[in-house]
Coordinates of C-alpha atoms in Angstrom, one line a residue:
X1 CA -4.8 4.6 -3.7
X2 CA -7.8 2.8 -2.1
X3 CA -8.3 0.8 0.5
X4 CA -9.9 -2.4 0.7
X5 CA -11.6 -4.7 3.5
X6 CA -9.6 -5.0 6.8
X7 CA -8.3 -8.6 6.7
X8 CA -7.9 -8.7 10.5
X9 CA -5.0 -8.5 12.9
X10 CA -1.4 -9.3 11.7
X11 CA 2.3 -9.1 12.7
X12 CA 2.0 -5.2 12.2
X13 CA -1.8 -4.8 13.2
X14 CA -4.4 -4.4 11.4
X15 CA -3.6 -5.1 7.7
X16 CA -5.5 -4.2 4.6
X17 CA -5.2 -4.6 1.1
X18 CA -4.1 -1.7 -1.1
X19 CA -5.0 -1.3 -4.4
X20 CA -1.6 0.2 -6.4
X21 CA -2.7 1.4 -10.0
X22 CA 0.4 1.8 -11.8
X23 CA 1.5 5.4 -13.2
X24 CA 1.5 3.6 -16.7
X25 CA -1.9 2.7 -16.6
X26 CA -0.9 -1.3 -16.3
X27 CA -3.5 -2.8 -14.3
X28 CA -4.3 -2.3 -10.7
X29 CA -2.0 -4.4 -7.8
X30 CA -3.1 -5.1 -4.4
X31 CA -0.8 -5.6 -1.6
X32 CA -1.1 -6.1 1.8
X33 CA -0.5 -3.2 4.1
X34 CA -0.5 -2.1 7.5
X35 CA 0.0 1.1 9.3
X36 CA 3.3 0.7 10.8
X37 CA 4.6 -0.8 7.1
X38 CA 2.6 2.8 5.3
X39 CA 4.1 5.1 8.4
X40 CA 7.3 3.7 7.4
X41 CA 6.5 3.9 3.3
X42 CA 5.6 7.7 3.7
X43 CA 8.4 8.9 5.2
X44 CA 10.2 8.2 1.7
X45 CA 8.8 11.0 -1.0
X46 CA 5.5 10.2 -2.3
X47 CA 7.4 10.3 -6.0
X48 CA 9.7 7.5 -5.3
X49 CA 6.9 5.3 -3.7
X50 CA 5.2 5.4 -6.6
X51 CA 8.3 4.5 -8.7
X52 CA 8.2 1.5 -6.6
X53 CA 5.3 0.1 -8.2

């Protein structure tokens, strides 16, 4: 996972843009994120995260 440039302030603070490469090697994603929303995302296992994607 990478991060990219802040894009300022938003509903949940700072948000950035994430760069998601899949697990099947499918081209990279990139979502918005933000630390409350990746708090939240980690307290799920990092194996189903992924599966998310």
């Amino acid at each position: 996972m990478e991060f990219m440039k802040s894009l300022g302030k938003g509903s949940y603070g700072s948000v950035d843009l994430m760069r998601l490469t899949k697990p099947n090697g499918t081209e990279p994603c990139y979502v918005p994120c933000s630390e409350k929303l990746l708090r939240s995302r980690l307290r799920v296992s990092p194996q189903r995260v992924s599966d998310t994607f």
